[in-house]
Amino acid sequence: MTQVVRTDSSTSKNDCQPKGKLIVVTGPSGVGKGTILARLLERHPELYRSTSVTTRSPRQEEIHGKDYYFVSRNQFEQMIARGELLEWAEFAGNYYGTPREPVEKQISLGKCILMEIELQGARQIYQTFPTALRIFILPPSLEVLEQRLRDRAQDSPEAIARRLRRAEEELKAASEFDFQITNDHIETALNQLEAILF
Ligand code: 5GP
């Protein structure tokens, strides 16, 4: 059964209303964060989704500037050095980071900003923006997660193994987040996320 757990009872239910609210969505690779957020944006086009920078190679259907900005390691390291990233992390052999400028602009415009990032990045954001709303998406089980990673056939067996090792670490941190949603059924998880945000 898909489940939502509210970790901190002091968190307001209307967190998406204040201006410039950051919503951080974290959870192990393959858990379905991307699909849930894509569906949420279809329902709520007024939300702004941050586009990350990565050194990972594009997957077949991915578009530069839409799914990610794909850059070299050298370019990424220059962005770090110039302070252009709000947060960044190394994940399964690649760098991932959030460009600072677009997020700051959307905050100044009073938009709600969605960030789909892994655990280290989520922790960095919490340091900078302690009022960010943090949501953790859980798989029904590690076995289901492994099956989803295999079924989506986007990564090599070695990359899947790295992602699963990382998933076990990330899952231990789920209780740091304001809300936990178990993604057993996408529609139910989406409805639960919507109920948290609006
Ligand atoms: P993937 O390679 O599957 O697209 O992403 C791998 C992991 O990196 C996912 O958990 C995803 O949420 C995370 N990720 C994507 N963009 C960012 C980012 O800008 N910063 C951080 N810290 N993690 C990110």
Short mmCIF file of C-alpha atoms and ligand atoms in Angstrom, two decimals, residues 27 29 33 52 56 59 68 87 89 91 96-98 116-118 121 152 163, ligand 1:
data_model
loop_
_atom_site.label_atom_id
_atom_site.label_comp_id
_atom_site.label_asym_id
_atom_site.label_seq_id
_atom_site.Cartn_x
_atom_site.Cartn_y
_atom_site.Cartn_z
CA GLY A 27 14.78 9.22 -2.71
CA SER A 29 17.53 6.24 -7.86
CA LYS A 33 10.80 10.73 -8.33
CA SER A 52 20.29 20.30 -12.85
CA ARG A 56 26.61 11.90 -16.64
CA ARG A 59 20.32 8.73 -21.86
CA TYR A 68 19.72 18.19 -17.51
CA GLU A 87 24.45 22.51 -4.03
CA ALA A 89 27.23 16.06 -5.06
CA PHE A 91 26.62 10.27 -7.28
CA TYR A 96 25.20 16.55 -10.18
CA GLY A 97 24.36 20.10 -9.12
CA THR A 98 21.71 22.80 -9.03
CA GLU A 116 14.74 16.53 -7.42
CA ILE A 117 18.11 15.78 -5.84
CA GLU A 118 19.93 13.08 -3.93
CA GLY A 121 22.43 17.81 -1.99
CA ARG A 152 14.04 0.77 -17.05
CA ARG A 163 22.88 2.83 -7.38
P1 5GP B 1 20.06 10.11 -12.61
O1 5GP B 1 21.43 9.80 -13.11
O2 5GP B 1 19.26 8.85 -12.38
O3 5GP B 1 19.34 11.10 -13.49
O4 5GP B 1 20.21 10.82 -11.19
C1 5GP B 1 20.94 10.22 -10.17
C2 5GP B 1 20.61 10.89 -8.85
O5 5GP B 1 21.07 12.23 -8.86
C3 5GP B 1 19.11 10.95 -8.55
O6 5GP B 1 18.91 10.56 -7.21
C4 5GP B 1 18.76 12.40 -8.77
O7 5GP B 1 17.69 12.82 -7.95
C5 5GP B 1 20.05 13.06 -8.34
N1 5GP B 1 20.20 14.43 -8.86
C6 5GP B 1 19.72 14.94 -10.01
N2 5GP B 1 20.04 16.23 -10.11
C7 5GP B 1 20.71 16.56 -8.99
C8 5GP B 1 21.29 17.77 -8.49
O8 5GP B 1 21.25 18.84 -9.09
N3 5GP B 1 21.91 17.70 -7.29
C9 5GP B 1 21.99 16.55 -6.56
N4 5GP B 1 22.61 16.60 -5.39
N5 5GP B 1 21.46 15.40 -6.99
C10 5GP B 1 20.82 15.40 -8.19
#
